[in-house]
Amino acid sequence: MSRNILVTSALPYANGDIHIGHLVEYIQTDIWVRFQKLRGNRCLYLCADDAHGTPIMLSAEAQNITPDALIKDVQARHEHDFADFLIEFDNFYTTHSDENRTLSENIYRHLRDNGDIETRTIEQAFDAEKEMFLPDRFVKGECPRCGTADQYGDNCEHCGATYSPADLNNPISVLSGTPPITKDSEHFFFNLAKYQPMLEDWLASGHLQPAVVNKLKEWFATGLNPWDISRDAPYFGFEIPDAPGKYFYVWLDAPIGYMASLKNMCAQRDDIKFDDYWRSDADTELYHFIGKDIIYFHALFWPAILKAAGYRAPTAIFAHGFLTVNGQKMSKSRGTFIKARTYLEHLDPEYLRYYFAAKLNSGIDDLDLNFEDFMQRINADLVGKVVNIASRCAGFITKHFDGKLADSCSEPELLRDLVSAGESIAELYETREYSHAIRDIMALADRTNQYINDKAPWQLIKLEGNEKEVQEICSVGLNCFRLIMLYLKPVLPKTAANSEAFLNIEPMTWAARGELLIDHAIHPFKPLLQRIDQKQVAELSGADVSQQ
């Protein structure tokens, strides 16, 4: 039975370009969504730009443009980068929208009327020189738990502790470089502790990865604090109803942007209903793909807010690790902080999609982009193994048999094995064990190449009377190639489409993988992928990042 699935990735912030670290998440998600669609499931992939907050306001001010103009320009660049990396959203929107304003206000009113919102006068960091309250990430200092320097005012990247700017040791304002003063301000808080029993039950029900559950249990042990959902003017965002000069904190309206993106899509399509995905008793599936740095917001605040407002919780949240390059954090000075657009100027996007897939699994460990390994994997796996099958077989079919495959199959056992392998590969995609799936697919390519080597059609064709056998050998090889490309289609959608054109077939689906190409005409082979040379990798890793 077909499944009905809604999938989101974390919203990219509308104050900068997409870089290859961001792409880990969007590629991981896109592969999963494409796989679901190949399986015949109805799967919607929604996202949006996260378009609110003080950084956007200040960036627009520095550029002498309006925040609206800034976020519109950034969104266009984001969408261009995603499209060129073959990341296919069913809808990409913005949190700065009427739909998001309405949903955020309605959810807030629901929480307020339920008694889940309380007001408190708090001491807040204030930059006297800039005359404004400072958002958490505009204060830096030493982590109060582990002492690591240069940490933001909301959480420590070293030990994972969460805190307020007032807890930092030796804090300074990022805006002026001066120590902030404290100033009283009235803020609105969501009573998160009230929902701890619900969250503990949700945690125990298999919605999260084991490592994430263990992390959240640490926070439960110390007690869940009320969550500040407000910010003071000046601020770019939505003003809180009946509270002039107070705005929703970006982390309140950002996840609601998932819902707003669907609202926007529903207005364009009659076949999609908002309530089918978000009402409290919805029987559809809802998945969030996120980075491990935003687990707290997605796995605690978000389910609690949804429960409090009468909506459903996610079916599951899938967190992933960070990207390192050549074993180190991305760095402009080392030439390893690489924008998506910079990468595209040097290399095929499918190479990065494949490399990430070959490294990704269902855990939250970081993954490393090693340029030497990257080049070797692409050249050995994609060019040397997969494409090699098509190129070596197609030449014989085109030259000696007028582009026509054999009318019978000489190796049914080999093809049956490749067809049956689809079930275990499907399970690996489903559980996001992409690296294992890639290993298994490459093993099928190895087996196919070994079969062709053993049969040696280039020798047989020299001897009269072996034509039919050569045709059958190469036809088996191309049927194997079709299956291998089907299994790689979530990762390499463009190469899969080009392979379908070459094979002269309709778009491949998982269910139809057992349908062999018999007595079938193919088109002449054209190179599907090119080898990477050392110069291309050197140019990318040594690209001028001064303007990035």
Coordinates of C-alpha atoms in Angstrom, one line a residue:
M1 CA 0.0 0.0 0.0
S2 CA 1.3 3.4 -0.9
R3 CA 2.4 5.6 1.9
N4 CA 1.6 9.3 2.4
I5 CA 4.7 11.2 3.6
L6 CA 5.7 14.8 4.3
V7 CA 9.4 15.5 4.6
T8 CA 11.2 18.6 5.6
S9 CA 14.8 19.8 5.9
A10 CA 15.9 22.5 8.3
L11 CA 15.4 25.9 6.9
P12 CA 18.5 27.6 5.5
Y13 CA 19.1 31.0 7.1
A14 CA 18.4 33.9 4.6
N15 CA 21.6 35.8 5.5
G16 CA 24.2 34.0 3.4
D17 CA 24.9 31.5 0.6
I18 CA 24.6 27.7 0.7
H19 CA 27.9 26.0 1.3
I20 CA 28.9 22.3 1.0
G21 CA 28.4 21.8 4.7
H22 CA 24.7 22.7 4.3
L23 CA 24.4 20.3 1.4
V24 CA 25.0 17.2 3.6
E25 CA 21.5 17.6 4.9
Y26 CA 19.7 18.6 1.7
I27 CA 21.4 15.8 -0.3
Q28 CA 20.6 13.3 2.4
T29 CA 17.0 14.3 2.4
D30 CA 16.6 14.5 -1.3
I31 CA 18.0 11.0 -1.7
W32 CA 15.4 9.7 0.8
V33 CA 12.6 11.5 -0.9
R34 CA 13.5 10.4 -4.4
F35 CA 13.7 6.8 -3.1
Q36 CA 10.2 7.0 -1.6
K37 CA 8.9 8.3 -4.9
L38 CA 10.6 5.6 -6.8
R39 CA 8.9 3.1 -4.5
G40 CA 5.5 4.5 -5.5
N41 CA 4.9 6.4 -2.3
R42 CA 3.3 9.9 -2.2
C43 CA 6.1 11.9 -0.7
L44 CA 6.2 15.7 -0.4
Y45 CA 9.5 17.5 0.2
L46 CA 9.0 21.0 1.7
C47 CA 11.4 23.7 2.8
A48 CA 11.6 27.4 3.1
D49 CA 14.1 30.2 3.9
D50 CA 14.4 31.1 7.5
A51 CA 14.0 34.8 7.0
H52 CA 13.7 36.5 10.4
G53 CA 16.0 37.7 13.1
T54 CA 18.5 40.5 14.1
P55 CA 21.3 39.3 11.8
I56 CA 19.1 39.8 8.8
M57 CA 18.0 43.2 10.0
L58 CA 21.6 44.3 10.6
S59 CA 22.9 42.8 7.3
A60 CA 20.3 44.7 5.4
E61 CA 21.2 47.9 7.2
A62 CA 24.8 47.4 6.4
Q63 CA 24.0 47.0 2.7
N64 CA 21.6 49.9 2.7
I65 CA 18.7 47.8 1.6
T66 CA 15.4 46.7 3.2
P67 CA 15.3 43.3 4.9
D68 CA 12.6 42.3 2.5
A69 CA 14.9 43.0 -0.5
L70 CA 17.8 41.1 1.2
I71 CA 15.7 37.9 1.9
K72 CA 14.2 38.0 -1.6
D73 CA 17.7 38.1 -3.2
V74 CA 19.1 35.4 -0.9
Q75 CA 16.1 33.1 -1.5
A76 CA 16.7 33.3 -5.3
R77 CA 20.3 32.3 -4.8
H78 CA 19.4 29.5 -2.5
E79 CA 16.8 28.1 -4.9
H80 CA 19.3 28.4 -7.8
D81 CA 22.0 26.5 -5.8
F82 CA 19.6 23.7 -4.7
A83 CA 18.3 23.2 -8.2
D84 CA 21.8 22.9 -9.7
F85 CA 22.5 20.3 -7.0
L86 CA 19.4 18.4 -8.2
I87 CA 17.7 18.9 -4.9
E88 CA 14.0 18.8 -5.9
F89 CA 11.6 20.4 -3.5
D90 CA 7.9 20.1 -4.0
N91 CA 7.6 23.5 -2.5
F92 CA 10.3 26.0 -1.3
Y93 CA 8.9 29.1 0.5
T94 CA 9.8 31.6 3.1
T95 CA 9.0 32.2 6.8
H96 CA 8.3 35.8 6.0
S97 CA 4.9 35.1 4.7
D98 CA 1.2 35.7 5.4
E99 CA 0.7 32.0 6.0
N100 CA 3.4 31.9 8.6
R101 CA 2.3 35.0 10.3
T102 CA -1.2 33.7 10.7
L103 CA -0.1 30.3 11.9
S104 CA 2.4 31.7 14.4
E105 CA -0.2 34.1 15.8
N106 CA -2.9 31.4 16.0
I107 CA -0.5 29.0 17.8
Y108 CA 0.7 31.7 20.2
R109 CA -2.9 32.6 21.1
H110 CA -3.7 29.0 21.6
L111 CA -0.7 28.6 24.0
R112 CA -1.6 31.9 25.8
D113 CA -5.2 30.9 26.2
N114 CA -4.2 27.5 27.6
G115 CA -2.1 29.2 30.2
D116 CA 1.2 28.0 28.7
I117 CA 2.6 31.5 28.3
E118 CA 3.9 33.5 31.2
T119 CA 5.5 36.9 31.3
R120 CA 8.7 37.7 33.2
T121 CA 10.9 40.6 33.7
I122 CA 14.4 39.5 32.9
E123 CA 17.9 40.9 32.8
Q124 CA 19.1 40.9 29.2
A125 CA 22.4 41.7 27.5
F126 CA 22.3 45.3 26.1
D127 CA 24.9 47.0 23.9
A128 CA 25.0 50.5 25.2
E129 CA 27.0 51.7 22.2
K130 CA 24.6 50.3 19.6
E131 CA 21.6 51.0 21.8
M132 CA 19.9 47.6 21.4
F133 CA 19.3 44.4 23.2
L134 CA 21.6 41.6 22.0
P135 CA 20.3 38.3 20.6
D136 CA 22.0 35.3 22.2
R137 CA 24.3 34.8 19.2
F138 CA 25.4 38.4 19.3
V139 CA 27.1 37.8 22.6
K140 CA 30.3 35.7 22.8
G141 CA 32.3 34.5 25.7
E142 CA 33.6 31.4 27.6
C143 CA 31.3 28.5 28.1
P144 CA 30.1 28.4 31.7
R145 CA 30.3 24.5 31.7
C146 CA 33.5 23.6 30.0
G147 CA 35.3 27.0 29.7
T148 CA 35.8 26.9 25.9
A149 CA 36.4 30.4 24.6
D150 CA 34.6 32.2 21.7
Q151 CA 31.2 30.5 22.2
Y152 CA 27.9 32.0 21.4
G153 CA 25.4 33.1 24.0
D154 CA 22.9 30.3 23.6
N155 CA 24.9 27.0 23.3
C156 CA 28.5 25.7 23.3
E157 CA 29.7 24.0 20.1
H158 CA 32.3 22.1 22.1
C159 CA 30.3 20.4 24.9
G160 CA 26.7 21.0 23.7
A161 CA 25.6 22.9 26.8
T162 CA 22.7 25.3 26.5
Y163 CA 22.5 28.5 28.5
S164 CA 21.7 32.2 28.4
P165 CA 24.2 35.0 27.5
A166 CA 24.2 36.1 31.2
D167 CA 25.8 32.7 32.0
L168 CA 28.9 33.3 29.8
N169 CA 32.2 34.2 31.3
N170 CA 33.9 37.3 30.0
P171 CA 31.1 38.1 27.5
I172 CA 31.5 40.7 24.7
S173 CA 29.1 42.2 22.2
V174 CA 29.7 40.9 18.6
L175 CA 28.5 44.2 17.3
S176 CA 30.7 46.6 19.1
G177 CA 33.3 44.4 20.9
T178 CA 32.4 46.0 24.2
P179 CA 31.2 44.1 27.3
P180 CA 27.4 44.2 27.3
I181 CA 25.5 45.7 30.2
T182 CA 22.4 44.2 31.6
K183 CA 19.0 45.8 31.3
D184 CA 15.5 44.8 32.4
S185 CA 12.9 43.7 29.8
E186 CA 9.6 42.0 29.9
H187 CA 9.6 38.7 27.9
F188 CA 7.2 35.9 27.1
F189 CA 8.0 32.3 28.1
F190 CA 6.6 29.0 27.1
N191 CA 6.2 26.5 30.0
L192 CA 8.2 23.6 28.5
A193 CA 8.4 21.7 31.8
K194 CA 4.6 21.2 31.8
Y195 CA 5.1 19.0 28.7
Q196 CA 8.0 16.9 30.1
P197 CA 5.9 13.8 30.7
M198 CA 4.6 13.9 27.2
L199 CA 8.1 14.4 25.8
E200 CA 9.5 11.6 27.8
D201 CA 6.8 9.3 26.5
W202 CA 7.5 10.5 22.9
L203 CA 11.2 9.9 23.5
A204 CA 10.6 6.3 24.5
S205 CA 8.5 5.6 21.4
G206 CA 11.2 5.3 18.8
H207 CA 10.9 8.7 17.1
L208 CA 14.5 9.6 17.6
Q209 CA 18.0 8.0 17.1
P210 CA 19.5 6.4 20.2
A211 CA 22.3 8.9 20.4
V212 CA 19.7 11.7 20.3
V213 CA 17.6 10.1 23.0
N214 CA 20.6 9.8 25.3
K215 CA 21.4 13.5 24.8
L216 CA 17.9 14.5 25.5
K217 CA 17.8 12.5 28.7
E218 CA 20.7 14.6 30.0
W219 CA 18.5 17.7 29.6
F220 CA 15.6 16.0 31.3
A221 CA 17.8 15.1 34.2
T222 CA 18.6 18.8 34.8
G223 CA 15.0 19.9 34.3
L224 CA 13.4 21.7 31.4
N225 CA 13.4 25.5 31.7
P226 CA 10.8 27.9 30.4
W227 CA 11.6 28.9 26.9
D228 CA 11.8 32.5 26.0
I229 CA 9.8 33.0 22.8
S230 CA 10.1 36.8 22.5
R231 CA 12.6 39.4 21.4
D232 CA 12.6 43.2 21.7
A233 CA 12.5 45.8 19.0
P234 CA 14.3 46.6 16.8
Y235 CA 13.8 43.2 15.3
F236 CA 12.9 41.8 11.8
G237 CA 10.0 39.3 12.3
F238 CA 6.4 39.1 13.4
E239 CA 5.2 41.3 16.2
I240 CA 3.5 39.4 19.0
P241 CA -0.3 40.0 19.1
D242 CA -1.3 42.6 21.8
A243 CA 2.3 43.2 22.7
P244 CA 3.7 46.3 20.9
G245 CA 7.5 46.3 20.5
K246 CA 7.7 42.5 21.2
Y247 CA 8.5 40.0 18.4
F248 CA 8.4 36.3 18.1
Y249 CA 11.8 34.7 18.6
V250 CA 12.9 33.3 15.2
W251 CA 13.0 29.8 16.7
L252 CA 9.2 30.0 17.3
D253 CA 8.2 30.9 13.8
A254 CA 10.9 29.1 11.9
P255 CA 9.6 25.5 12.4
I256 CA 6.1 26.8 11.9
G257 CA 7.5 27.7 8.5
Y258 CA 7.2 23.9 7.7
M259 CA 3.5 24.2 8.2
A260 CA 3.3 27.5 6.3
S261 CA 5.1 26.0 3.3
L262 CA 2.5 23.3 3.1
K263 CA -0.3 25.9 3.5
N264 CA 1.2 27.7 0.5
M265 CA 1.4 24.5 -1.5
C266 CA -2.2 23.6 -0.6
A267 CA -3.4 27.0 -2.0
Q268 CA -1.8 25.9 -5.4
R269 CA -3.1 22.3 -5.5
D270 CA -6.5 20.9 -4.8
D271 CA -5.2 17.3 -4.1
I272 CA -3.3 18.2 -1.0
K273 CA -5.0 19.0 2.3
F274 CA -3.2 20.7 5.2
D275 CA -5.1 18.8 7.9
D276 CA -4.2 15.5 6.4
Y277 CA -0.6 16.1 7.5
W278 CA -0.9 18.3 10.7
R279 CA -4.1 17.5 12.6
S280 CA -3.5 15.7 15.9
D281 CA -4.9 12.4 14.6
A282 CA -3.3 12.5 11.1
D283 CA -2.3 9.1 9.9
T284 CA 0.2 10.4 7.4
E285 CA 3.9 10.3 8.1
L286 CA 6.0 13.4 9.0
Y287 CA 9.8 13.5 9.0
H288 CA 12.2 16.3 9.8
F289 CA 15.9 16.0 8.7
I290 CA 18.1 18.3 10.8
G291 CA 21.7 18.9 11.9
K292 CA 22.6 17.6 15.3
D293 CA 23.2 21.2 16.5
I294 CA 19.5 22.0 16.5
I295 CA 18.2 18.8 18.2
Y296 CA 17.1 20.8 21.3
F297 CA 14.7 23.0 19.3
H298 CA 13.3 20.2 17.2
A299 CA 13.1 17.3 19.6
L300 CA 11.9 19.3 22.7
F301 CA 10.4 22.7 22.0
W302 CA 8.8 21.7 18.7
P303 CA 6.9 18.6 19.7
A304 CA 5.7 20.4 22.9
I305 CA 4.5 23.4 21.0
L306 CA 2.7 21.2 18.5
K307 CA 1.0 19.2 21.3
A308 CA 0.0 22.4 23.2
A309 CA -1.5 23.9 20.0
G310 CA -3.5 20.8 19.1
Y311 CA -1.3 19.5 16.2
R312 CA 0.4 16.2 15.7
A313 CA 4.1 15.5 16.6
P314 CA 6.6 14.3 14.0
T315 CA 6.7 10.6 13.1
A316 CA 10.5 10.8 13.5
I317 CA 13.3 13.3 13.5
F318 CA 16.5 12.3 11.7
A319 CA 19.7 14.2 12.8
H320 CA 23.0 14.1 11.0
G321 CA 26.6 15.2 11.8
F322 CA 28.7 18.0 10.5
L323 CA 31.0 18.1 7.5
T324 CA 34.7 18.3 7.9
V325 CA 37.0 18.8 4.9
N326 CA 40.3 16.8 4.9
G327 CA 39.7 16.0 8.5
Q328 CA 39.3 19.6 9.8
K329 CA 36.5 22.1 10.3
M330 CA 35.7 24.1 7.1
S331 CA 38.0 27.1 7.0
K332 CA 38.4 30.0 4.6
S333 CA 42.1 30.3 5.3
R334 CA 42.7 26.6 4.4
G335 CA 40.5 26.9 1.3
T336 CA 38.0 24.3 2.6
F337 CA 35.1 26.6 3.2
I338 CA 33.5 26.1 -0.1
K339 CA 30.2 27.6 -1.3
A340 CA 27.8 25.5 -3.3
R341 CA 28.2 27.8 -6.3
T342 CA 32.1 27.6 -6.1
Y343 CA 31.9 23.8 -6.2
L344 CA 29.6 23.9 -9.2
E345 CA 32.1 26.1 -11.1
H346 CA 34.6 23.2 -10.9
L347 CA 32.8 19.8 -10.6
D348 CA 29.6 17.9 -11.4
P349 CA 27.1 18.1 -8.6
E350 CA 26.4 14.4 -8.8
Y351 CA 29.9 13.6 -7.7
L352 CA 29.3 15.3 -4.4
R353 CA 25.9 13.6 -4.1
Y354 CA 27.5 10.2 -4.6
Y355 CA 30.4 10.9 -2.2
F356 CA 28.1 12.0 0.5
A357 CA 25.9 9.0 0.0
A358 CA 28.9 6.8 0.2
K359 CA 29.7 8.2 3.6
L360 CA 26.3 8.8 5.2
N361 CA 24.5 6.5 7.6
S362 CA 21.7 6.7 10.1
G363 CA 23.9 8.0 12.9
I364 CA 25.0 11.5 13.9
D365 CA 28.7 11.2 13.5
D366 CA 30.5 13.8 11.5
L367 CA 31.5 12.9 7.9
D368 CA 34.7 14.0 6.2
L369 CA 35.2 15.1 2.6
N370 CA 38.7 14.0 1.8
F371 CA 39.6 15.3 -1.7
E372 CA 41.9 12.5 -2.6
D373 CA 39.4 9.9 -1.5
F374 CA 36.7 11.9 -3.3
M375 CA 38.5 11.7 -6.6
Q376 CA 39.4 8.1 -6.3
R377 CA 35.8 7.0 -5.4
I378 CA 34.3 8.9 -8.3
N379 CA 36.8 7.6 -10.8
A380 CA 36.9 4.0 -9.6
D381 CA 33.2 3.5 -8.7
L382 CA 31.1 5.6 -11.1
V383 CA 33.4 5.8 -14.1
G384 CA 35.5 2.7 -13.7
K385 CA 32.7 0.3 -12.6
V386 CA 29.2 1.6 -13.4
V387 CA 29.6 3.6 -16.6
N388 CA 32.2 1.1 -17.8
I389 CA 29.5 -1.6 -18.0
A390 CA 27.4 0.5 -20.4
S391 CA 30.2 1.8 -22.6
R392 CA 31.8 -1.6 -23.1
C393 CA 28.6 -3.4 -23.9
A394 CA 26.8 -0.7 -26.0
G395 CA 29.6 -0.5 -28.5
F396 CA 29.1 -4.1 -29.6
I397 CA 25.3 -3.8 -29.7
T398 CA 25.4 -0.7 -31.8
K399 CA 28.2 -1.8 -34.2
H400 CA 27.2 -5.4 -34.8
F401 CA 23.5 -5.7 -34.0
D402 CA 22.0 -2.4 -35.2
G403 CA 21.4 -1.3 -31.6
K404 CA 19.1 -4.2 -30.9
L405 CA 19.4 -6.3 -27.7
A406 CA 19.0 -10.1 -27.8
D407 CA 15.6 -11.7 -27.8
S408 CA 16.5 -14.0 -25.0
C409 CA 18.5 -13.9 -21.7
S410 CA 21.5 -16.2 -21.4
E411 CA 22.2 -15.5 -17.7
P412 CA 18.8 -15.5 -15.8
E413 CA 20.5 -16.3 -12.5
L414 CA 22.7 -13.2 -12.5
L415 CA 19.8 -11.0 -13.4
R416 CA 17.5 -12.6 -10.8
D417 CA 20.2 -11.9 -8.2
L418 CA 20.4 -8.3 -9.2
V419 CA 16.6 -7.9 -9.2
S420 CA 16.2 -9.6 -5.8
A421 CA 19.0 -7.4 -4.3
G422 CA 16.6 -4.5 -4.7
E423 CA 14.7 -5.5 -1.6
S424 CA 17.7 -5.3 0.7
I425 CA 18.9 -2.1 -1.0
A426 CA 15.5 -0.6 -0.5
E427 CA 15.6 -1.3 3.2
L428 CA 19.0 0.4 3.4
Y429 CA 17.7 3.5 1.7
E430 CA 14.6 3.5 4.0
T431 CA 16.8 3.4 7.1
R432 CA 19.2 6.0 5.7
E433 CA 22.1 3.5 5.7
Y434 CA 23.2 5.0 2.4
S435 CA 26.9 4.0 2.7
H436 CA 25.9 0.3 3.1
A437 CA 23.5 0.6 0.1
I438 CA 26.3 2.1 -2.0
R439 CA 28.7 -0.7 -1.0
D440 CA 26.1 -3.3 -2.1
I441 CA 25.4 -1.6 -5.4
M442 CA 29.1 -1.4 -6.2
A443 CA 29.4 -5.1 -5.4
L444 CA 26.7 -5.7 -8.1
A445 CA 28.7 -3.6 -10.5
D446 CA 31.8 -5.6 -9.6
R447 CA 29.9 -8.9 -10.3
T448 CA 28.6 -7.6 -13.6
N449 CA 32.1 -6.5 -14.7
Q450 CA 33.5 -9.8 -13.7
Y451 CA 30.8 -11.6 -15.8
I452 CA 31.7 -9.5 -18.9
N453 CA 35.5 -10.1 -18.3
D454 CA 34.9 -13.8 -18.0
K455 CA 32.8 -13.9 -21.2
A456 CA 35.3 -11.6 -23.1
P457 CA 32.9 -10.6 -25.9
W458 CA 35.8 -8.7 -27.6
Q459 CA 37.5 -12.1 -28.1
L460 CA 34.4 -14.0 -29.1
I461 CA 33.4 -11.4 -31.8
K462 CA 36.6 -12.2 -33.7
L463 CA 35.5 -15.8 -34.3
E464 CA 32.7 -16.4 -36.8
G465 CA 29.5 -18.0 -35.5
N466 CA 29.6 -16.3 -32.0
E467 CA 27.5 -13.3 -32.9
K468 CA 24.4 -14.4 -31.0
E469 CA 26.4 -15.2 -27.9
V470 CA 28.1 -11.8 -28.0
Q471 CA 24.7 -10.1 -28.4
E472 CA 23.3 -12.0 -25.4
I473 CA 26.4 -11.3 -23.2
C474 CA 26.2 -7.6 -23.9
S475 CA 22.4 -7.6 -23.5
V476 CA 22.8 -9.2 -20.1
G477 CA 25.4 -6.5 -19.3
L478 CA 23.1 -3.7 -20.2
N479 CA 20.2 -5.2 -18.3
C480 CA 22.5 -5.3 -15.3
F481 CA 23.5 -1.7 -15.9
R482 CA 19.8 -0.7 -16.0
L483 CA 19.3 -2.3 -12.5
I484 CA 22.4 -0.7 -11.1
M485 CA 21.3 2.7 -12.4
L486 CA 17.9 2.2 -10.9
Y487 CA 19.4 1.5 -7.5
L488 CA 21.6 4.7 -7.9
K489 CA 18.7 6.8 -9.2
P490 CA 18.0 8.5 -5.9
V491 CA 21.6 9.5 -5.7
L492 CA 22.3 10.3 -9.4
P493 CA 19.0 11.5 -10.9
K494 CA 20.6 13.2 -13.9
T495 CA 22.8 10.3 -14.8
A496 CA 19.9 8.0 -14.4
A497 CA 17.7 10.1 -16.7
N498 CA 20.5 10.1 -19.3
S499 CA 20.8 6.4 -18.9
E500 CA 17.1 6.0 -19.5
A501 CA 17.4 8.0 -22.7
F502 CA 20.4 5.9 -23.8
L503 CA 18.5 2.7 -23.1
N504 CA 15.4 4.1 -24.7
I505 CA 13.1 3.3 -21.8
E506 CA 10.5 5.0 -19.7
P507 CA 11.6 6.4 -16.3
M508 CA 12.6 3.4 -14.1
T509 CA 10.6 2.5 -11.0
W510 CA 11.5 0.1 -8.2
A511 CA 8.4 -2.1 -8.8
A512 CA 9.2 -2.6 -12.4
R513 CA 12.8 -3.6 -11.9
G514 CA 12.1 -7.2 -12.9
E515 CA 11.1 -6.3 -16.4
L516 CA 14.0 -7.2 -18.6
L517 CA 14.9 -5.5 -21.9
I518 CA 14.5 -8.2 -24.5
D519 CA 14.5 -7.6 -28.2
H520 CA 14.8 -3.9 -27.4
A521 CA 16.4 -1.1 -29.4
I522 CA 18.8 1.2 -27.6
H523 CA 20.4 4.5 -28.7
P524 CA 24.1 4.9 -29.4
F525 CA 26.1 5.3 -26.2
K526 CA 27.3 8.8 -25.2
P527 CA 29.6 9.3 -22.2
L528 CA 27.6 9.6 -19.1
L529 CA 30.2 10.8 -16.6
Q530 CA 33.8 12.0 -16.9
R531 CA 36.8 11.2 -14.8
I532 CA 38.0 13.8 -12.3
D533 CA 41.6 14.8 -12.7
Q534 CA 43.9 16.1 -9.9
K535 CA 43.8 19.6 -11.4
Q536 CA 40.1 20.0 -11.0
V537 CA 40.3 19.0 -7.3
A538 CA 43.3 21.2 -6.8
E539 CA 41.5 24.2 -8.3
L540 CA 38.4 23.6 -6.1
S541 CA 40.3 23.2 -2.9
G542 CA 42.5 26.1 -3.8
A543 CA 39.7 28.3 -5.1
D544 CA 39.8 31.9 -4.1
V545 CA 37.6 32.1 -1.0
S546 CA 38.3 35.7 -0.2
Q547 CA 35.0 36.6 -1.7
Q548 CA 33.0 33.7 -0.3

